[in-house]
Short mmCIF file of C-alpha atoms and ligand atoms in Angstrom, two decimals:
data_model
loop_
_atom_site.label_atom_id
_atom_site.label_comp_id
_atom_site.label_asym_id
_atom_site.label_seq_id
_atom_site.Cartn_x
_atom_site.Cartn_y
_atom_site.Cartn_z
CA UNK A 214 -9.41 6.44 -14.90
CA UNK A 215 -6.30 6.47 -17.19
CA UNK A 216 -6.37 5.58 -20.76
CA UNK A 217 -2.72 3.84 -19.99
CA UNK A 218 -4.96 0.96 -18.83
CA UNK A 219 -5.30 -1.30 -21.60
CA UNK A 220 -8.78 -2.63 -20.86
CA UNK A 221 -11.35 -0.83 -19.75
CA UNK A 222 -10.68 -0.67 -15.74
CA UNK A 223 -14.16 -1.35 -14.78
CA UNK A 224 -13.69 -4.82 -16.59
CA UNK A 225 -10.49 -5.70 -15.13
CA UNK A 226 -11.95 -4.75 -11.67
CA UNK A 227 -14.98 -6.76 -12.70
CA UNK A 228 -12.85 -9.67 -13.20
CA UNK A 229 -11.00 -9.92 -10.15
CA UNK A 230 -13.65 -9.09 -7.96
CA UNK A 231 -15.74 -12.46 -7.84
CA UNK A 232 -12.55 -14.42 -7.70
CA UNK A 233 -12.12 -16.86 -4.32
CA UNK A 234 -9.28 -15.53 -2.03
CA UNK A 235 -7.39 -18.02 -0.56
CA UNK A 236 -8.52 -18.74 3.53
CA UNK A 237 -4.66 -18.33 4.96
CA UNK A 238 -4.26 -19.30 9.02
CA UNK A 239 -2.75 -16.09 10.95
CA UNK A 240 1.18 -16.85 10.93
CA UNK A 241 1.07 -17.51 6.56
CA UNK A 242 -1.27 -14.04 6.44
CA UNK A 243 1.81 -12.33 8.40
CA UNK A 244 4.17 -13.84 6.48
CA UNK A 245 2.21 -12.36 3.39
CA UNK A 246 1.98 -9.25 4.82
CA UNK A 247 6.15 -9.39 5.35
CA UNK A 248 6.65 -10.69 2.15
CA UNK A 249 4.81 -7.90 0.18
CA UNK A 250 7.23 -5.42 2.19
CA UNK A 251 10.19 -7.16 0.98
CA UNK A 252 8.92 -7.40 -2.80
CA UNK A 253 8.07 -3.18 -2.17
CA UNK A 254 11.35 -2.34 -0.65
CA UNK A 255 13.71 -4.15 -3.13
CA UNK A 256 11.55 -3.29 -5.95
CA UNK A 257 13.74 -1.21 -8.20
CA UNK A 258 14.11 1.51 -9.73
CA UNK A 259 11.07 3.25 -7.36
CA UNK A 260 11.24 6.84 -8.08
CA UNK A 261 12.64 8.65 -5.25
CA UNK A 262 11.87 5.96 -2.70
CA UNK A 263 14.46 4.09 -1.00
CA UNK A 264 15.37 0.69 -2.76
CA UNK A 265 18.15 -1.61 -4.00
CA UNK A 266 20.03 1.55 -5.59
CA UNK A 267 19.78 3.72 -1.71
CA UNK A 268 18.01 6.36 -0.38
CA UNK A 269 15.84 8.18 -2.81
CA UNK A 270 14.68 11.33 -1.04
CA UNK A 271 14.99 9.50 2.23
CA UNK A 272 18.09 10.65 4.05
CA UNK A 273 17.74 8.68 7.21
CA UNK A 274 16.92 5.53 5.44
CA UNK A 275 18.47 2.22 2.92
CA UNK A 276 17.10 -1.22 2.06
CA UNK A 277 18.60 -2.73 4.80
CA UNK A 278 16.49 -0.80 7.22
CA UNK A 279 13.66 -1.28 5.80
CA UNK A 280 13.86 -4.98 5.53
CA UNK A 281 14.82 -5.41 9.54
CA UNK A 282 11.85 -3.25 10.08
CA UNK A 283 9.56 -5.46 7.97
CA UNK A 284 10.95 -8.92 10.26
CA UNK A 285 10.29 -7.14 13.19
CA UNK A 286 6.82 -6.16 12.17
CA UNK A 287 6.15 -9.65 11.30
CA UNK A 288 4.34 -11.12 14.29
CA UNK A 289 2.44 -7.83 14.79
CA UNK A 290 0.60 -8.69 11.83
CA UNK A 291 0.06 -12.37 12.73
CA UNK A 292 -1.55 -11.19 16.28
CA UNK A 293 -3.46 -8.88 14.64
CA UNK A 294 -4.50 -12.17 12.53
CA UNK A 295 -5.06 -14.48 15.54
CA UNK A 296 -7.67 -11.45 17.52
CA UNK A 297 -9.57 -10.87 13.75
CA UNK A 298 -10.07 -14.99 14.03
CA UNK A 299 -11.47 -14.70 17.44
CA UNK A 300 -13.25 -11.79 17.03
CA UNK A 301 -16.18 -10.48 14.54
CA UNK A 302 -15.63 -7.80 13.01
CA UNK A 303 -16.93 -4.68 15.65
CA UNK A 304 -15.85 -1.98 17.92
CA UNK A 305 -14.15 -4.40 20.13
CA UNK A 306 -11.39 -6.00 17.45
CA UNK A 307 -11.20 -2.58 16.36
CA UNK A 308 -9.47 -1.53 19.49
CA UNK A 309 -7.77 -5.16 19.72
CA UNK A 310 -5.67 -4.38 16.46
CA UNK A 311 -5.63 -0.57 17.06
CA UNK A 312 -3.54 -1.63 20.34
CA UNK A 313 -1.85 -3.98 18.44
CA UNK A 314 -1.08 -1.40 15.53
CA UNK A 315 0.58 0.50 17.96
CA UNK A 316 2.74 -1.47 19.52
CA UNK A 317 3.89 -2.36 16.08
CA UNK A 318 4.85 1.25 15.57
CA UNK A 319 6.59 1.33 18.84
CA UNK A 320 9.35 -1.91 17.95
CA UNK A 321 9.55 -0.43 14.37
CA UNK A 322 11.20 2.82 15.87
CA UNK A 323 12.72 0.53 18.66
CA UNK A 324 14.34 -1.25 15.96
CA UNK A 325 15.74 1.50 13.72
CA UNK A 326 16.63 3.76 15.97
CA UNK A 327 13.56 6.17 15.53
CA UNK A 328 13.25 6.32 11.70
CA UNK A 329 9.54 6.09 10.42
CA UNK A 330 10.10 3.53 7.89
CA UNK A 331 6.53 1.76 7.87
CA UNK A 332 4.05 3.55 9.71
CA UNK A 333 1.35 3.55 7.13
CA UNK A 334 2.45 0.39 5.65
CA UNK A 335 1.33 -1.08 9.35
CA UNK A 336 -2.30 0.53 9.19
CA UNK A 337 -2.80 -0.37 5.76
CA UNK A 338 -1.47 -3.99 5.93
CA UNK A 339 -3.13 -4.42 9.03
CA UNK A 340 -6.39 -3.58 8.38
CA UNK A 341 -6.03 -5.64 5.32
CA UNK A 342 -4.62 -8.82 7.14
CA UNK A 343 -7.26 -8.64 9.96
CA UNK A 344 -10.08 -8.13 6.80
CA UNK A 345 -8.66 -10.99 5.16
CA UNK A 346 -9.77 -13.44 7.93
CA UNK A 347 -13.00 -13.09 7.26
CA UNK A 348 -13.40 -12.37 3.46
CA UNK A 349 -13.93 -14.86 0.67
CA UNK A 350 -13.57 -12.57 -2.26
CA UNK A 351 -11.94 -9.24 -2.88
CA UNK A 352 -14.80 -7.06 -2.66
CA UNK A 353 -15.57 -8.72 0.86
CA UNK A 354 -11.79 -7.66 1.67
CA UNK A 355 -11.99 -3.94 0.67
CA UNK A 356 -15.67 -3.59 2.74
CA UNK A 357 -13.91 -5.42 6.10
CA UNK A 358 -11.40 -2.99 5.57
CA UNK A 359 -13.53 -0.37 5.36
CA UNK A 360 -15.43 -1.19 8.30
CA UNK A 361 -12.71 -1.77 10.83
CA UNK A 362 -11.23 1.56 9.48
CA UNK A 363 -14.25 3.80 10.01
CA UNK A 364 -14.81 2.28 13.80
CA UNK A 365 -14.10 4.59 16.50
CA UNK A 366 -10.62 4.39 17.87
CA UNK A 367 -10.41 5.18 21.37
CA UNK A 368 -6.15 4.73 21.35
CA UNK A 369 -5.78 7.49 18.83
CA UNK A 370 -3.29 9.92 20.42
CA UNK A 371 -5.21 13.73 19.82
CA UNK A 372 -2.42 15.77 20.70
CA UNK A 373 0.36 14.75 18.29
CA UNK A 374 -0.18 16.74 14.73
CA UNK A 375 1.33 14.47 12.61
CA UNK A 376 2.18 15.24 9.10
CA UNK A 377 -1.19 13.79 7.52
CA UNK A 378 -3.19 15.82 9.92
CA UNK A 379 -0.89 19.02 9.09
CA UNK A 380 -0.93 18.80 5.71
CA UNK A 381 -4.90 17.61 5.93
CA UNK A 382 -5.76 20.92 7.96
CA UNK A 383 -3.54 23.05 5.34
CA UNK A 384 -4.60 21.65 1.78
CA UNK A 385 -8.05 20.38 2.90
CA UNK A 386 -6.13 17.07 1.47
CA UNK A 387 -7.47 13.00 2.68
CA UNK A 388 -4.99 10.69 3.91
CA UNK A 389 -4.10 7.46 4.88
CA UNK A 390 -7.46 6.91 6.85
CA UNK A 391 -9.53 8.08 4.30
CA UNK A 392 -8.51 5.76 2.02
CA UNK A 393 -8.68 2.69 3.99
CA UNK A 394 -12.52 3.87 5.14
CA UNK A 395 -13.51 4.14 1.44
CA UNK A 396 -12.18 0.85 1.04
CA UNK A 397 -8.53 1.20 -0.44
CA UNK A 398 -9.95 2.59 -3.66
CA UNK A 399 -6.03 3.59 -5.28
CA UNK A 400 -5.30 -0.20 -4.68
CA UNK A 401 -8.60 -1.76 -6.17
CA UNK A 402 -9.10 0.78 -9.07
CA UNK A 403 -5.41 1.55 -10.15
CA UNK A 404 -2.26 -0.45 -8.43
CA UNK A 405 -4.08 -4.20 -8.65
CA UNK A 406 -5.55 -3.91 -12.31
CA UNK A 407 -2.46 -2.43 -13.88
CA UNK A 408 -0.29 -4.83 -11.89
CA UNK A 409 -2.45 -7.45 -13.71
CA UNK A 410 -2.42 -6.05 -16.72
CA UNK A 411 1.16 -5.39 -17.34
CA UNK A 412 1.72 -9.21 -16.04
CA UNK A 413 -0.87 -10.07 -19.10
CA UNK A 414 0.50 -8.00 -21.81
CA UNK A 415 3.67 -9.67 -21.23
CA UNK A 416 5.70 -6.96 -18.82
CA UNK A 417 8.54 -8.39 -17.04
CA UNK A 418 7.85 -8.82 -12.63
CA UNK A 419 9.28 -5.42 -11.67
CA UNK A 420 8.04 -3.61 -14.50
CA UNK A 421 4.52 -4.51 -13.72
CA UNK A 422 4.96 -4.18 -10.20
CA UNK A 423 6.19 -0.58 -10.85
CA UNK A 424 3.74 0.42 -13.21
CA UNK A 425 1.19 -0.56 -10.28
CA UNK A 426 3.11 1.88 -8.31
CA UNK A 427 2.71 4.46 -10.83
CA UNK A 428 -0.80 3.89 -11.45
CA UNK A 429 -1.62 4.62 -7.70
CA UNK A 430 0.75 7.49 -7.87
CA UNK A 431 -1.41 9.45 -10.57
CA UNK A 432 -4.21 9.84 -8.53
CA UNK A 433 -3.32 9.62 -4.61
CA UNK A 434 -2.92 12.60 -2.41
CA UNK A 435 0.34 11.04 -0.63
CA UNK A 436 0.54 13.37 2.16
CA UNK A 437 3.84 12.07 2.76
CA UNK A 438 4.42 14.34 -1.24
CA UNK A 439 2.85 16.72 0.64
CA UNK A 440 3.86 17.41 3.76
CA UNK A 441 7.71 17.56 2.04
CA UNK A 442 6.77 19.74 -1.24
CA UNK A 443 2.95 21.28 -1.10
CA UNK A 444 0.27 21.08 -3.90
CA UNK A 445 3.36 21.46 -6.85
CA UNK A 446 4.96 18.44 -5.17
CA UNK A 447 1.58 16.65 -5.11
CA UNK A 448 0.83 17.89 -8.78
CA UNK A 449 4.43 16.62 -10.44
CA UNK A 450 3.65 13.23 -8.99
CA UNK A 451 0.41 12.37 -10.71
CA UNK A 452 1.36 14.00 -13.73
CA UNK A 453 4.79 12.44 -14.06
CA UNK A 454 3.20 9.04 -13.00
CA UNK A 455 0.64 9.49 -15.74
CA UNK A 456 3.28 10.72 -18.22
CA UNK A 457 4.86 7.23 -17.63
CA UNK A 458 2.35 5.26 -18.27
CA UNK A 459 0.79 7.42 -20.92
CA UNK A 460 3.83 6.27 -23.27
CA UNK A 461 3.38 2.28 -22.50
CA UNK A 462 5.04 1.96 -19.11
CA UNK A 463 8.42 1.79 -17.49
CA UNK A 464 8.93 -1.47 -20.23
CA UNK A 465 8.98 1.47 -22.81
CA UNK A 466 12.24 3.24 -23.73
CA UNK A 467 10.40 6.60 -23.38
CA UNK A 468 8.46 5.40 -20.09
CA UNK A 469 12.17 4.46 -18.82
CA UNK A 470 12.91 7.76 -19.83
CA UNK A 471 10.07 9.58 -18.50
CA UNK A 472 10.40 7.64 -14.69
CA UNK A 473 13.96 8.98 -14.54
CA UNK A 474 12.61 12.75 -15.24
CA UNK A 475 10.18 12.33 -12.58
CA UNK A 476 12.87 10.88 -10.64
CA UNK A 477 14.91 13.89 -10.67
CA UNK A 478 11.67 16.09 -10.58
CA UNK A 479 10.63 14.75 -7.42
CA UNK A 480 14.41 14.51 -5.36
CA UNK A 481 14.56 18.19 -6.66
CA UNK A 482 11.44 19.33 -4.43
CA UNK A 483 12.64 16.59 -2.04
CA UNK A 484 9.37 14.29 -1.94
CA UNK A 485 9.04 10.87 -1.92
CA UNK A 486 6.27 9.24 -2.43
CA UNK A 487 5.64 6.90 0.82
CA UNK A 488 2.00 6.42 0.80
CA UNK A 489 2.08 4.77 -2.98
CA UNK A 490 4.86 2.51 -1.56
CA UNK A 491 2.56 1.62 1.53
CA UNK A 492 -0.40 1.01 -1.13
CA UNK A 493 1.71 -0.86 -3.67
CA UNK A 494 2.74 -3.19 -0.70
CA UNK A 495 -1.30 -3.24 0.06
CA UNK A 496 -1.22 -4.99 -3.79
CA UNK A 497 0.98 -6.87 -3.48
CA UNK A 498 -0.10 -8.48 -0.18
CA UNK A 499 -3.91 -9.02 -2.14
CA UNK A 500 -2.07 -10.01 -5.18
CA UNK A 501 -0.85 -13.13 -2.78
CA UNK A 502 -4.70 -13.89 -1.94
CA UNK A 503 -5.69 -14.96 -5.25
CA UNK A 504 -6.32 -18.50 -5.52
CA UNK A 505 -5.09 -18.59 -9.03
CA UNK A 506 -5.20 -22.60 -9.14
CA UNK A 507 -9.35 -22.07 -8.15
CA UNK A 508 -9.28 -19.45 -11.15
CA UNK A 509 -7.87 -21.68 -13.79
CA UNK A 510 -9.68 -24.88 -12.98
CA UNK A 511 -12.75 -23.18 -13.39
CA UNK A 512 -11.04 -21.92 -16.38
CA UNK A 513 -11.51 -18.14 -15.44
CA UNK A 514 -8.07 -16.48 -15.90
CA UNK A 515 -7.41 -13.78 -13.16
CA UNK A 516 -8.02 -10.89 -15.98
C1 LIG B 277 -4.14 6.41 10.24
C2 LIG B 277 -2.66 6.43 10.55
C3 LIG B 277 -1.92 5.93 9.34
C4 LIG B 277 -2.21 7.84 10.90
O1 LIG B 277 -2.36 8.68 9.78
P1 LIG B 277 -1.76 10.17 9.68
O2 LIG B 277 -2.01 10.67 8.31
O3 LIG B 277 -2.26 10.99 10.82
O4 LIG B 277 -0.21 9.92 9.97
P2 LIG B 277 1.19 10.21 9.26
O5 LIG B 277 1.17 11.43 8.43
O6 LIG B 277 2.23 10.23 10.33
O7 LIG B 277 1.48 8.89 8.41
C5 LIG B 277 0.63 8.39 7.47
C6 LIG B 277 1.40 7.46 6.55
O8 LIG B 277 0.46 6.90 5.62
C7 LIG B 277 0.98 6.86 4.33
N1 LIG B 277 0.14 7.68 3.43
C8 LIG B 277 0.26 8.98 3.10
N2 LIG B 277 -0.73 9.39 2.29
C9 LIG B 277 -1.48 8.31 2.07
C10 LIG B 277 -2.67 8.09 1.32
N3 LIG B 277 -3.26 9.07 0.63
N4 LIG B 277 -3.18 6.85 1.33
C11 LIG B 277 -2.60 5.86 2.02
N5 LIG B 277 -1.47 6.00 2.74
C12 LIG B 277 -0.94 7.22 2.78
C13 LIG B 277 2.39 7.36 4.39
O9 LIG B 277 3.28 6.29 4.54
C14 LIG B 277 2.42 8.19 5.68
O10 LIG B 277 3.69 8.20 6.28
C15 LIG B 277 -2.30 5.42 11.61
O11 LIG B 277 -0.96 5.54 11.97
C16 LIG B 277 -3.14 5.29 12.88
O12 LIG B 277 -4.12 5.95 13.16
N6 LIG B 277 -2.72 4.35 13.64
C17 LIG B 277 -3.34 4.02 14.91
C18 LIG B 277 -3.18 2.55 15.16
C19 LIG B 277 -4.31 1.75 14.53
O13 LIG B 277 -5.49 2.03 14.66
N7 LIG B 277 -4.00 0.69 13.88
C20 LIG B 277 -5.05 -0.21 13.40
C21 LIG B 277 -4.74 -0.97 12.23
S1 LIG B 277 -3.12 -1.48 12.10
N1 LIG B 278 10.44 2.25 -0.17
C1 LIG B 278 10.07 3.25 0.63
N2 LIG B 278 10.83 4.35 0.71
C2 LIG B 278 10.45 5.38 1.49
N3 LIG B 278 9.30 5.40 2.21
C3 LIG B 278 8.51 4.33 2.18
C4 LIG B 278 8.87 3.22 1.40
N4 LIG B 278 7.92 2.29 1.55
C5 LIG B 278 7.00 2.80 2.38
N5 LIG B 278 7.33 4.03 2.77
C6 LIG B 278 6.46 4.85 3.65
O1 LIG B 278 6.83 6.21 3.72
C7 LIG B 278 6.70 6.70 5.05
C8 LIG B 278 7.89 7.54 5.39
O2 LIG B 278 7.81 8.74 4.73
P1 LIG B 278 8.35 10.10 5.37
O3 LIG B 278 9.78 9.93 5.81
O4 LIG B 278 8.05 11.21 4.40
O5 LIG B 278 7.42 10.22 6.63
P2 LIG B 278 7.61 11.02 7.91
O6 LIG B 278 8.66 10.41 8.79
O7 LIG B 278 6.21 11.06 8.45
O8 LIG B 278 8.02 12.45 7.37
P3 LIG B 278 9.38 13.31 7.44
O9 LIG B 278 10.52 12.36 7.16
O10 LIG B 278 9.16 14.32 6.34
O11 LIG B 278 9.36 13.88 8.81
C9 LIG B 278 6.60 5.50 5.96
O12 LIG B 278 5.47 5.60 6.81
C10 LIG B 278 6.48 4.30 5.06
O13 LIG B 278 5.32 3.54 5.34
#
């Protein structure tokens, strides 16, 4: 793990790990699961991602999009939510929210006029929402997760390569499914303890919330980096991110610096890095389980 992380990780992952999440009915876990899109959209500056400033490498995309396709996807989540309460956690709500998941997909292109602005932020969130019912700490979470990730989905459409698969078959790269059935390991090991972190050693909001996003970006293969720009894409990612946070963060005048190179580096091979944006959201949505007031009466700080 990176030496930008100021404790050693294990410790920080140690320390969050035991803490109580918070037992949320389905509509407040959907309205989590919104808000967590919201904070990831209008987080700003996101390098070459679409947020308060436009685009990024996204032509056919702005904030505004983004944030009706977050509403819409709303009570998606909160079904998703009300099946995982009725349900244990087996092959049968597996194909519950897999129906559900879809559907989801189906109004998000409905609703902006067939632009892709959340599909793995849906199978990501959703897993995480449905987990969430039945977890009492974080490690619970991530192995629910797992679980509902790695059972068989009978809905999955087999004909349609999509990007993951292509670039998957090409590279020999994991994806988006992968890391939900190993249990979201970019969110638990990099995005959450840096968020935490940065929030400790003082870091405004948006700065820690972006260094989160870098920390999952030096290690993820984002096939949505990719599909758009190959291995070099892939490679100028992770070692931008990790240049960034190498010098103290985007807080830093050189880390502010450094995220506008990779800025530029990435729009120049035109990739954007849309799988860290799903997986920041992923932390931030956990980040809004922690029963902080059940941390500090038992005098435990969350790191
Ligand atoms: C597994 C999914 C994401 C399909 O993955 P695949 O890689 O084939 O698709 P595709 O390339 O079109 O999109 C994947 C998206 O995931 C994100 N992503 C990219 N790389 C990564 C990564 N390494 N880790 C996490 N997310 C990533 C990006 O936003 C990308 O756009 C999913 O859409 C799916 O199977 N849905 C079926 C419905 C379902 O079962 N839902 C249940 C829970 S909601
Ligand atoms: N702020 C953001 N900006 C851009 N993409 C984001 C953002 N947040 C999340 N994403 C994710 O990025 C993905 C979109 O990326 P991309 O446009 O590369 O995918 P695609 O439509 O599969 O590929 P392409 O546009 O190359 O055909 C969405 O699935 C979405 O979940």
């Amino acid at each position: 793990m990176g030496s930008y992380l100021k404790k050693d990780t294990q410790q920080v992952i140690d320390a969050v790990t035991g803490i109580s999440l918070r037992r949320l009915d389905a509509a407040n876990l959907a309205y989590l699961a919104y808000n967590a899109l919201v904070q990831e959209a209008t987080l700003t500056p996101k390098p070459a991602l679409v947020d308060r400033r436009g685009s990024g490498a996204h032509l056919d995309m702005d904030m505004a999009l983004l944030l009706t396709s977050a509403r819409c996807l709303q009570p998606y989540f909160c079904e998703m939510a009300d099946k995982a309460f009725a349900y244990p956690l087996g092959p049968e709500l597996r194909q519950h929210i897999g129906a559900i998941g879809r559907d989801a997909e189906k109004a998000m292109l409905q609703e902006t006029n067939g632009v892709n602005t959340h599909k793995g932020a849906i199978w990501a969130l959703g897993l995480l929402v449905s987990a969430a019912t039945q977890a009492n700490t974080l490690d619970e979470l991530f192995d629910h997760a797992a679980h509902l990730a790695m059972l068989p989905d009978s809905g999955l459409n087999t004909v349609y390569l999509s990007n993951g698969l292509q670039v998957r078959h090409q590279y020999g790269l994991s994806g988006a499914k992968e890391e939900a059935q190993l249990g979201f390991p970019h969110v638990k090991e990099l995005g959450l303890p840096m968020l935490l972190q940065s929030r400790a050693r003082g870091d405004s909001e948006s700065h820690a919330q972006l260094n989160g996003l870098l920390a999952i970006m030096t290690r993820l293969s984002d096939t949505c980096v990719a599909s758009r720009s190959g291995l070099e894409g892939l490679e100028a990612m992770q070692q931008g991110a990790s240049a960034v946070l190498n010098a103290g963060g985007v807080g830093t005048s050189l880390g502010c610096q450094l995220l506008s190179d990779l800025e530029h580096t990435l729009l120049s091979c035109n990739a954007s890095p849309g799988g860290a944006a799903d997986l920041l959201a992923a932390t931030l949505f956990i980040d809004g389980l922690f029963d902080r007031q059940s941390a500090q009466t038992s005098s435990e700080p969350l790191i």
